[in-house]
Coordinates of N, CA and C in Angstrom, one line a residue:
M1 N -23.6 -20.5 -8.5 CA -23.5 -19.4 -7.5 C -22.1 -19.6 -7.0
L2 N -21.6 -21.0 -6.6 CA -20.2 -21.0 -5.9 C -19.3 -20.6 -6.7
L3 N -19.2 -20.9 -8.2 CA -18.2 -20.3 -9.2 C -18.4 -18.9 -9.3
P4 N -19.2 -18.1 -9.5 CA -18.9 -16.8 -9.3 C -18.5 -16.1 -8.2
L5 N -18.6 -16.9 -6.9 CA -18.2 -16.0 -5.8 C -16.8 -16.0 -5.5
L6 N -16.5 -17.5 -6.1 CA -15.1 -18.0 -6.2 C -14.1 -17.1 -6.9
A7 N -14.7 -16.7 -8.1 CA -14.0 -15.7 -9.0 C -13.9 -14.7 -8.7
R8 N -14.7 -14.1 -7.7 CA -14.8 -12.9 -7.1 C -14.0 -12.4 -6.3
L9 N -13.6 -13.7 -5.2 CA -12.9 -13.7 -4.3 C -11.2 -13.8 -4.3
T10 N -11.1 -14.5 -5.9 CA -9.9 -14.4 -6.2 C -9.3 -13.5 -7.2
A11 N -10.5 -12.8 -7.8 CA -10.1 -11.8 -8.8 C -9.2 -10.7 -8.5
P12 N -8.2 -10.2 -8.8 CA -6.8 -9.3 -8.5 C -8.0 -7.8 -8.4
P13 N -7.0 -7.1 -7.1 CA -8.1 -5.8 -6.9 C -8.0 -5.0 -8.2
T14 N -9.1 -3.9 -8.2 CA -9.3 -3.2 -9.1 C -8.0 -2.3 -9.1
Q15 N -7.2 -1.9 -10.3 CA -6.5 -0.6 -10.3 C -6.6 0.6 -11.1
T16 N -6.3 1.6 -10.3 CA -7.0 3.0 -10.9 C -5.4 3.8 -11.1
L17 N -5.6 4.5 -12.0 CA -4.2 5.4 -12.7 C -5.0 7.0 -12.2
H18 N -4.0 7.4 -11.5 CA -4.3 9.1 -11.2 C -3.1 9.9 -11.6
I19 N -3.3 10.7 -12.8 CA -2.5 11.7 -13.4 C -2.6 13.1 -12.8
L20 N -1.4 13.6 -12.3 CA -1.6 15.0 -11.9 C -0.3 15.9 -12.3
A21 N -0.9 16.6 -13.2 CA 0.0 17.3 -13.7 C -0.1 19.1 -13.3
P22 N 0.6 19.5 -12.2 CA 0.2 20.9 -11.8 C 1.2 21.8 -12.6
T23 N 2.4 21.5 -13.5 CA 2.8 22.4 -14.3 C 3.0 21.6 -15.5
P24 N 3.4 21.9 -16.9 CA 3.8 21.4 -18.2 C 5.0 20.4 -17.8
S25 N 6.1 20.9 -16.8 CA 7.1 20.4 -16.6 C 7.2 19.4 -15.4
T26 N 6.0 19.1 -14.8 CA 6.1 18.2 -13.9 C 4.5 17.2 -13.8
V27 N 5.0 16.1 -13.9 CA 3.7 15.1 -13.9 C 3.8 14.1 -13.0
S28 N 2.9 13.5 -12.4 CA 2.9 12.5 -11.3 C 2.0 11.5 -11.9
F29 N 2.2 10.1 -12.3 CA 1.4 9.0 -12.3 C 1.3 8.0 -11.3
T30 N 0.2 7.8 -10.5 CA 0.0 7.0 -9.6 C -0.5 6.1 -9.8
A31 N -0.3 4.7 -9.7 CA -1.2 3.6 -9.9 C -1.5 2.7 -8.6
S32 N -2.7 2.5 -8.4 CA -3.2 2.2 -7.0 C -4.3 1.2 -6.9
T33 N -4.3 0.4 -6.0 CA -5.5 -0.3 -5.6 C -6.2 0.1 -4.7
R34 N -5.9 1.1 -4.1 CA -6.7 1.7 -3.0 C -8.6 2.1 -3.3
P35 N -9.2 1.4 -2.7 CA -10.4 2.2 -2.9 C -11.0 3.1 -2.8
R36 N -11.6 3.6 -3.5 CA -12.0 5.3 -3.4 C -13.5 5.0 -3.4
P37 N -14.2 5.1 -1.9 CA -15.6 4.9 -2.0 C -16.1 6.0 -2.6
T38 N -17.3 6.0 -2.9 CA -18.0 7.3 -3.9 C -19.2 7.4 -3.3
T39 N -20.0 6.3 -2.6 CA -21.7 6.3 -1.8 C -21.2 6.5 -0.6
L40 N -22.7 7.1 0.0 CA -22.5 7.1 1.6 C -22.1 5.9 2.1
A41 N -23.3 4.7 1.7 CA -22.8 3.4 2.7 C -21.3 3.0 2.3
A42 N -20.6 3.3 1.1 CA -19.4 2.7 1.0 C -18.4 3.3 2.1
K43 N -18.5 4.7 2.0 CA -17.9 5.7 2.9 C -18.0 5.3 4.4
L44 N -19.4 5.0 4.7 CA -19.4 4.4 6.3 C -18.8 3.2 6.5
R45 N -18.9 2.2 5.6 CA -18.0 1.0 5.8 C -16.6 1.1 6.1
H46 N -15.9 2.0 5.1 CA -14.8 2.4 5.2 C -14.4 2.9 6.4
H47 N -15.1 4.0 7.1 CA -14.8 4.7 8.3 C -14.9 3.6 9.4
V48 N -15.8 2.7 9.2 CA -16.1 1.8 10.5 C -14.9 0.8 10.2
W49 N -14.6 0.4 9.3 CA -13.6 -0.5 9.2 C -11.8 -0.2 9.6
L50 N -11.9 1.4 9.9 CA -10.7 1.8 9.9 C -11.1 2.1 11.5
L51 N -11.9 2.6 12.0 CA -12.1 2.5 13.3 C -11.9 1.3 14.1
T52 N -12.5 0.1 13.7 CA -12.1 -1.2 14.0 C -10.8 -1.5 14.2
R53 N -9.7 -1.3 13.0 CA -8.7 -1.3 13.1 C -7.9 -0.7 14.2
I54 N -8.3 0.2 14.5 CA -7.7 1.4 15.4 C -8.1 0.9 16.9
L55 N -9.4 0.6 17.2 CA -9.9 -0.4 18.4 C -9.2 -1.4 18.7
V56 N -8.8 -2.3 17.7 CA -8.4 -3.7 18.0 C -6.9 -3.5 18.3
G57 N -5.9 -2.3 17.7 CA -4.9 -2.1 18.1 C -4.4 -1.6 19.3
A58 N -5.4 -0.7 19.6 CA -5.6 -0.2 21.3 C -5.7 -1.2 22.1
L59 N -6.4 -2.1 21.9 CA -6.9 -3.3 22.7 C -5.7 -4.4 22.9
T60 N -4.8 -4.4 21.9 CA -3.6 -5.4 21.8 C -2.7 -4.7 22.6
L61 N -2.4 -2.9 22.4 CA -1.4 -2.5 23.4 C -1.8 -2.8 24.7
A62 N -2.9 -2.4 25.2 CA -3.6 -2.5 26.5 C -3.1 -3.6 27.2
L63 N -3.6 -5.0 26.1 CA -3.2 -6.2 26.9 C -1.7 -6.5 26.8
L64 N -1.0 -5.9 26.1 CA 0.4 -6.2 26.2 C 1.2 -5.4 27.4
W65 N 0.4 -4.3 27.6 CA 0.6 -3.7 28.9 C 0.3 -4.1 30.4
I66 N -0.7 -4.7 30.2 CA -1.3 -5.1 31.3 C -0.2 -7.1 31.7
K67 N 0.0 -7.2 30.5 CA 0.8 -8.6 30.5 C 2.2 -8.5 31.3
C68 N 2.7 -7.0 30.5 CA 4.1 -6.7 31.2 C 4.1 -6.5 32.8
R69 N 2.9 -5.3 33.0 CA 2.3 -5.1 34.6 C 2.5 -6.5 35.6
L70 N 1.8 -7.5 34.9 CA 1.9 -8.8 35.9 C 3.1 -9.3 35.9
G71 N 3.9 -9.2 35.3 CA 5.5 -9.6 35.3 C 6.2 -9.1 36.5
H72 N 5.8 -7.9 36.8 CA 6.8 -6.9 37.6 C 5.8 -7.0 39.1
T73 N 4.6 -6.8 39.1 CA 3.8 -6.5 40.0 C 2.6 -7.4 40.3
C74 N 2.5 -7.6 41.4 CA 1.1 -8.6 41.8 C -0.2 -7.5 41.6
S75 N -0.1 -6.3 42.0 CA -1.2 -5.5 42.2 C -1.8 -5.2 40.9
P76 N -3.2 -5.1 40.5 CA -3.7 -4.7 39.8 C -3.5 -3.1 39.2
P77 N -3.1 -2.9 37.9 CA -3.1 -1.7 37.9 C -4.3 -0.8 38.0
E78 N -4.0 0.4 38.8 CA -4.9 1.6 39.2 C -6.0 2.0 37.8
A79 N -5.5 2.1 37.0 CA -6.4 2.4 35.6 C -7.6 1.7 35.4
L80 N -7.2 0.2 35.3 CA -8.0 -0.9 35.3 C -9.1 -1.1 36.1
L81 N -8.8 -0.7 37.5 CA -9.6 -0.4 38.7 C -10.8 0.4 38.5
R82 N -10.2 1.6 37.8 CA -11.3 2.7 37.9 C -11.9 2.4 36.9
V83 N -11.5 1.8 35.5 CA -12.3 1.3 34.4 C -13.5 0.4 34.7
L84 N -13.0 -0.7 35.2 CA -13.7 -1.7 35.0 C -14.2 -2.1 36.5
G85 N -13.6 -2.0 37.6 CA -13.7 -2.3 38.8 C -13.3 -3.5 39.2
D86 N -13.4 -4.1 40.3 CA -12.4 -5.2 41.3 C -12.9 -6.4 40.5
P87 N -14.4 -7.0 40.3 CA -14.7 -8.0 39.9 C -14.2 -8.4 38.4
Q88 N -14.1 -7.5 37.6 CA -14.1 -7.6 36.0 C -12.6 -7.6 36.1
T89 N -11.7 -6.7 36.8 CA -10.5 -6.6 36.7 C -10.0 -7.8 37.0
A90 N -10.4 -8.7 38.3 CA -10.0 -9.7 38.4 C -10.2 -10.5 37.4
R91 N -10.8 -11.0 36.6 CA -11.3 -11.8 35.9 C -10.3 -11.3 34.6
L92 N -10.2 -10.4 34.1 CA -9.4 -9.8 33.1 C -7.7 -10.5 33.5
L93 N -7.6 -10.5 34.6 CA -6.0 -10.3 35.1 C -5.7 -11.9 35.2
S94 N -6.7 -12.6 35.5 CA -6.6 -14.2 35.5 C -6.6 -14.5 34.2
A95 N -7.2 -14.2 33.5 CA -7.7 -14.5 31.9 C -6.2 -14.6 31.4
V96 N -5.5 -12.8 31.4 CA -4.1 -12.5 30.8 C -3.0 -13.5 31.0
G97 N -3.0 -13.4 32.6 CA -2.0 -14.2 33.3 C -1.9 -15.7 32.7
A98 N -3.0 -16.3 32.4 CA -3.1 -17.7 32.3 C -2.5 -17.9 31.0
V99 N -2.5 -17.2 29.9 CA -1.9 -17.3 28.7 C -0.2 -16.8 29.0
G100 N 0.8 -17.9 28.5 CA 2.1 -17.7 28.6 C 2.5 -16.7 27.7
W101 N 4.0 -16.3 27.6 CA 4.4 -15.6 26.8 C 4.7 -16.1 25.3
P102 N 5.3 -17.5 25.4 CA 5.2 -18.1 24.1 C 4.0 -18.2 23.1
Y103 N 3.1 -17.9 23.9 CA 1.5 -17.9 23.0 C 1.3 -16.5 22.9
F104 N 1.1 -15.6 23.9 CA 0.7 -14.2 23.7 C 1.6 -13.4 23.0
A105 N 2.7 -13.5 23.0 CA 3.7 -12.6 22.4 C 3.5 -12.6 20.5
P106 N 3.8 -14.2 20.0 CA 3.2 -14.4 18.7 C 1.6 -14.0 18.4
A107 N 1.0 -14.1 19.0 CA -0.1 -13.7 18.9 C -0.6 -12.1 18.9
A108 N 0.0 -11.5 19.8 CA 0.0 -10.1 19.6 C 0.6 -9.3 18.3
A109 N 2.0 -10.1 18.1 CA 2.6 -10.0 16.8 C 1.8 -9.8 15.4
V110 N 1.1 -10.9 15.5 CA 0.3 -11.4 14.3 C -0.9 -10.2 14.1
V111 N -1.6 -10.0 15.4 CA -2.6 -9.2 15.5 C -1.9 -7.5 15.0
G112 N -0.9 -7.1 15.7 CA -0.6 -6.1 15.4 C 0.2 -5.7 13.9
F113 N 0.7 -6.8 13.4 CA 0.9 -6.8 11.9 C -0.1 -6.7 10.8
L114 N -1.2 -7.3 11.3 CA -2.8 -7.2 10.4 C -3.4 -5.8 10.5
V115 N -3.0 -5.2 11.4 CA -3.9 -3.9 12.4 C -2.8 -2.8 11.3
L116 N -1.5 -2.9 11.4 CA -0.6 -2.1 10.8 C -0.3 -2.3 9.3
R117 N -1.2 -3.5 8.7 CA -0.8 -3.6 7.2 C -1.4 -2.7 6.4
R118 N -1.0 -2.4 5.2 CA -1.5 -1.5 4.4 C -2.7 -2.6 3.6
A119 N -3.6 -2.0 3.4 CA -4.5 -2.7 2.8 C -4.4 -2.4 1.3
Y120 N -3.6 -1.7 0.9 CA -3.6 -1.5 -0.5 C -2.2 -1.2 -1.1
T121 N -2.1 -1.3 -2.3 CA -0.4 -1.0 -2.8 C -0.6 0.1 -3.8
E122 N 0.3 0.9 -3.8 CA 0.3 2.2 -4.6 C 1.6 2.5 -4.8
E123 N 1.8 2.5 -6.0 CA 2.9 3.0 -6.5 C 3.1 4.3 -7.8
S124 N 4.1 5.0 -7.9 CA 3.8 6.2 -8.7 C 5.3 6.6 -9.4
L125 N 5.3 7.3 -10.5 CA 6.1 7.7 -11.1 C 6.0 9.2 -11.3
M126 N 7.2 10.1 -10.9 CA 7.0 11.7 -11.1 C 8.2 12.0 -11.9
L127 N 7.8 12.7 -12.8 CA 8.5 13.4 -14.0 C 9.0 14.8 -13.6
L128 N 10.1 15.3 -13.6 CA 10.4 16.3 -13.5 C 11.4 16.9 -15.0
R129 N 10.7 17.3 -15.6 CA 11.2 17.7 -17.1 C 12.5 18.6 -16.5
G130 N 13.9 17.8 -17.2 CA 15.2 18.6 -17.1 C 15.8 18.3 -15.9
L131 N 15.1 17.5 -14.6 CA 15.8 17.2 -13.4 C 15.7 15.7 -13.9
G132 N 14.8 14.6 -14.0 CA 14.7 13.5 -14.2 C 13.4 12.6 -13.3
V133 N 13.1 11.5 -13.1 CA 12.3 10.8 -12.5 C 12.5 10.2 -11.4
Q134 N 11.2 10.0 -10.7 CA 11.5 9.2 -9.3 C 10.3 8.3 -9.5
T135 N 10.9 7.0 -9.0 CA 10.0 5.9 -9.0 C 9.3 5.8 -7.2
S136 N 8.2 5.4 -6.7 CA 7.8 5.1 -5.6 C 7.0 4.3 -5.5
S137 N 7.0 3.0 -4.2 CA 6.3 1.9 -3.9 C 6.2 1.9 -2.5
S138 N 4.7 1.7 -2.3 CA 4.3 1.8 -1.0 C 4.9 0.5 0.0
A139 N 5.2 0.9 1.1 CA 5.5 -0.2 2.0 C 4.6 -1.1 2.5
A140 N 4.9 -2.3 3.0 CA 3.6 -3.3 3.4 C 2.8 -2.8 4.7
T141 N 3.3 -2.1 5.7 CA 2.9 -1.4 6.6 C 2.9 0.0 6.5
V142 N 1.7 0.8 7.3 CA 1.7 2.3 7.5 C 2.6 2.9 8.4
L143 N 3.6 2.1 8.9 CA 4.9 2.5 9.8 C 5.9 2.7 8.9
Q144 N 5.9 2.2 7.7 CA 7.2 1.9 6.8 C 7.3 3.0 5.8
S145 N 8.2 3.7 5.6 CA 8.2 4.7 4.5 C 8.6 4.0 3.3
P146 N 7.6 4.7 1.7 CA 7.8 4.0 0.8 C 9.4 3.9 0.1
S147 N 9.6 2.9 -0.6 CA 10.9 2.9 -1.1 C 10.8 3.8 -2.5
R148 N 11.8 4.8 -2.7 CA 11.6 5.5 -3.5 C 13.2 5.4 -4.5
R149 N 13.4 5.8 -5.6 CA 14.7 6.0 -6.4 C 14.2 7.0 -7.6
F150 N 15.7 7.9 -7.6 CA 15.8 9.1 -8.5 C 16.6 8.7 -9.6
I151 N 16.3 9.0 -10.9 CA 16.9 8.7 -12.0 C 17.1 10.0 -12.6
P152 N 18.4 10.6 -12.5 CA 18.4 12.1 -13.4 C 18.3 11.7 -15.0
T153 N 17.8 12.9 -15.6 CA 17.6 13.1 -17.1 C 18.8 12.3 -17.9
S154 N 19.9 13.0 -17.3 CA 21.3 12.5 -18.4 C 21.4 11.0 -18.2
A155 N 20.7 10.0 -17.1 CA 21.0 8.8 -17.0 C 19.9 8.0 -18.0
I156 N 18.8 8.6 -18.4 CA 17.9 8.1 -18.7 C 18.2 7.6 -20.4
Q157 N 18.3 6.5 -20.8 CA 18.3 6.2 -22.0 C 17.4 6.2 -23.0
D158 N 15.9 5.7 -22.3 CA 14.8 5.3 -22.9 C 13.6 5.0 -21.7
I159 N 12.5 4.7 -22.3 CA 11.5 4.5 -21.5 C 10.6 3.8 -22.4
V160 N 10.3 2.4 -22.4 CA 9.8 1.5 -23.1 C 8.9 0.6 -22.3
I161 N 7.9 0.0 -23.2 CA 7.1 -1.2 -22.4 C 7.5 -2.8 -22.8
H162 N 7.9 -3.5 -22.4 CA 8.1 -4.6 -22.5 C 7.2 -6.0 -22.6
E163 N 7.2 -6.8 -22.8 CA 6.4 -8.1 -22.3 C 7.6 -9.3 -21.6
A164 N 6.9 -9.9 -20.6 CA 7.4 -11.3 -20.2 C 6.2 -12.2 -20.0
F165 N 7.0 -13.3 -19.4 CA 6.2 -14.2 -18.9 C 6.2 -14.4 -17.7
R166 N 5.1 -14.6 -16.9 CA 4.8 -14.6 -15.6 C 3.9 -15.8 -15.1
G167 N 4.6 -16.7 -14.8 CA 3.9 -18.2 -14.8 C 3.5 -18.7 -16.2
F168 N 2.5 -18.7 -16.4 CA 2.0 -19.2 -17.9 C 1.1 -18.0 -18.5
E169 N 1.2 -16.8 -18.1 CA 0.7 -15.7 -18.9 C 1.7 -14.6 -19.2
V170 N 1.0 -13.9 -20.2 CA 2.2 -13.0 -20.8 C 1.9 -11.6 -19.7
R171 N 2.7 -10.8 -19.2 CA 2.6 -9.5 -18.9 C 3.4 -8.2 -19.6
F172 N 2.7 -7.2 -19.6 CA 3.3 -6.2 -20.0 C 4.2 -5.4 -19.0
Y173 N 5.1 -4.9 -19.1 CA 5.7 -4.0 -17.6 C 6.3 -2.4 -18.3
L174 N 6.1 -1.5 -17.6 CA 7.2 -0.5 -18.4 C 8.4 -0.2 -17.4
A175 N 9.4 -0.2 -18.3 CA 10.7 -0.1 -17.9 C 11.6 1.2 -18.4
I176 N 12.3 1.9 -17.5 CA 13.1 2.8 -17.7 C 14.4 2.2 -17.9
V177 N 15.4 2.3 -19.0 CA 16.8 1.9 -19.7 C 17.2 3.0 -19.1
V178 N 18.6 2.6 -17.9 CA 19.5 3.4 -17.7 C 20.9 3.3 -18.3
R179 N 21.4 4.5 -18.6 CA 22.7 4.3 -19.2 C 23.8 3.8 -17.7
G180 N 24.7 2.5 -18.6 CA 25.3 2.1 -17.7 C 25.1 1.2 -16.7
E181 N 23.6 0.7 -17.0 CA 23.0 -0.3 -15.7 C 22.6 -1.6 -16.8
E182 N 23.0 -2.9 -16.4 CA 22.3 -4.1 -17.2 C 21.0 -4.4 -17.0
D183 N 20.5 -4.1 -15.9 CA 19.3 -4.4 -15.7 C 18.0 -2.8 -15.7
V184 N 17.2 -3.2 -16.3 CA 16.3 -2.0 -16.4 C 15.5 -1.5 -15.1
V185 N 14.8 -0.6 -14.8 CA 14.0 -0.2 -13.7 C 12.8 -0.6 -14.1
V186 N 11.8 -1.3 -13.6 CA 10.8 -1.6 -13.8 C 9.7 -0.6 -13.0
V187 N 8.8 -0.1 -13.7 CA 7.9 1.1 -13.2 C 6.7 0.5 -12.7
F188 N 6.0 0.6 -11.6 CA 5.0 -0.4 -10.9 C 5.4 -1.9 -11.2
P189 N 6.4 -2.1 -10.1 CA 6.5 -3.4 -10.2 C 6.0 -4.3 -9.6
G190 N 5.1 -3.9 -8.4 CA 4.1 -4.6 -7.8 C 2.9 -4.8 -8.3
L191 N 2.5 -3.8 -9.2 CA 1.1 -4.0 -9.4 C 0.9 -4.5 -11.2
L192 N 2.2 -4.2 -12.0 CA 2.3 -4.7 -13.2 C 1.1 -4.3 -13.8
P193 N 0.2 -3.1 -14.1 CA -1.0 -2.8 -14.6 C -0.8 -3.0 -16.0
R194 N -2.5 -3.0 -16.2 CA -2.9 -3.4 -17.4 C -1.9 -2.8 -19.1
R195 N -1.8 -3.4 -20.0 CA -1.3 -2.7 -21.1 C -1.6 -1.2 -21.4
A196 N -3.1 -1.0 -21.5 CA -3.7 0.1 -22.0 C -3.4 1.1 -21.0
M197 N -3.1 1.0 -19.4 CA -2.4 2.0 -18.4 C -1.1 2.2 -18.6
L198 N -0.2 1.1 -18.8 CA 1.1 1.4 -19.3 C 1.3 2.3 -20.3
E199 N 0.7 2.1 -21.5 CA 0.7 2.9 -22.8 C 0.4 4.1 -22.5
E200 N -0.7 4.6 -21.5 CA -0.9 6.0 -21.1 C 0.0 6.6 -20.7
V201 N 0.9 5.8 -19.3 CA 1.9 6.6 -18.8 C 3.1 6.2 -19.9
W202 N 3.3 5.6 -20.4 CA 4.6 5.6 -21.5 C 4.1 7.0 -22.4
R203 N 3.1 7.4 -22.9 CA 3.0 8.3 -24.0 C 3.2 9.6 -22.9
G204 N 2.4 9.7 -21.5 CA 2.6 11.0 -20.7 C 4.2 11.2 -20.2
A205 N 4.6 10.2 -20.0 CA 6.2 10.3 -19.7 C 7.1 10.6 -20.7
R206 N 6.9 10.1 -21.8 CA 7.6 10.8 -23.0 C 7.7 12.2 -23.2
A207 N 5.8 12.7 -23.4 CA 5.7 14.1 -23.6 C 6.3 14.7 -22.6
C208 N 6.3 14.3 -21.5 CA 6.6 15.2 -20.3 C 8.2 15.6 -20.4
L209 N 9.2 14.5 -20.6 CA 10.5 14.3 -20.5 C 11.3 15.3 -21.9
W210 N 10.3 14.7 -23.0 CA 10.9 15.2 -24.1 C 10.0 16.0 -25.4
E211 N 8.8 16.1 -24.8 CA 7.8 16.6 -25.8 C 7.1 17.6 -25.0
H212 N 5.6 17.7 -25.0 CA 4.9 18.4 -24.2 C 3.9 18.1 -23.1
G213 N 3.7 18.8 -22.3 CA 2.9 18.2 -20.9 C 2.0 17.5 -21.2
V214 N 1.5 16.6 -20.1 CA 0.2 16.3 -20.5 C -1.0 17.0 -19.3
R215 N -2.0 16.9 -19.6 CA -3.3 17.2 -18.6 C -3.8 16.3 -17.3
E216 N -4.2 17.0 -16.5 CA -4.5 16.4 -15.0 C -6.0 15.4 -15.5
K217 N -5.7 14.2 -15.3 CA -7.2 13.6 -15.5 C -7.0 12.2 -14.3
E218 N -7.9 11.4 -14.6 CA -7.8 9.9 -13.9 C -8.5 9.2 -14.5
A219 N -7.9 8.0 -14.6 CA -8.5 6.9 -15.7 C -8.8 5.3 -14.8
G220 N -9.6 4.5 -14.7 CA -9.8 3.7 -13.9 C -9.5 2.4 -15.1

């Protein structure tokens, strides 16, 4: 019983591939580990978890505000007095004041990062026939913008699937060979999807850039 549980906890997150082709000359491939709840229970857990993160973040900001107010004035904030009352406000101020900034600030920073941390990885490849391709990778937190790079069609020499060693295993990756550059541009560098998914993206990318369009579909 312990081994199956350990294998489940250490297993990589499930990856899905979403292909969107609004026109024959425009195709977007998105690989993601974002869970897509389908049942009512799964949707409920998702919204409860999201609400919990929001409440924890709001509570952390409130405690930071109280801590800053304690450093400038001895009087309790009027908002706390109206919400909590005198006894509860006094106990809360005493607890917050007892924790020094060398401990309070790092703890608040860690909690803030965990709240703002993106719980999934999402990477995409958008192809525009006659213009070029754009790669995109999601950032670590929801406040950061994704990293993007655009490569014009004239600079694309080829799109290939390579294999490389990662530790003691062989991993396949999709790469764009750019004219004038020694290194290739790896598509989906953080996820490195399985070979079957890469082959589907490879065929669709070549069809969009140099052959025919692909249809909209979603594969897991």
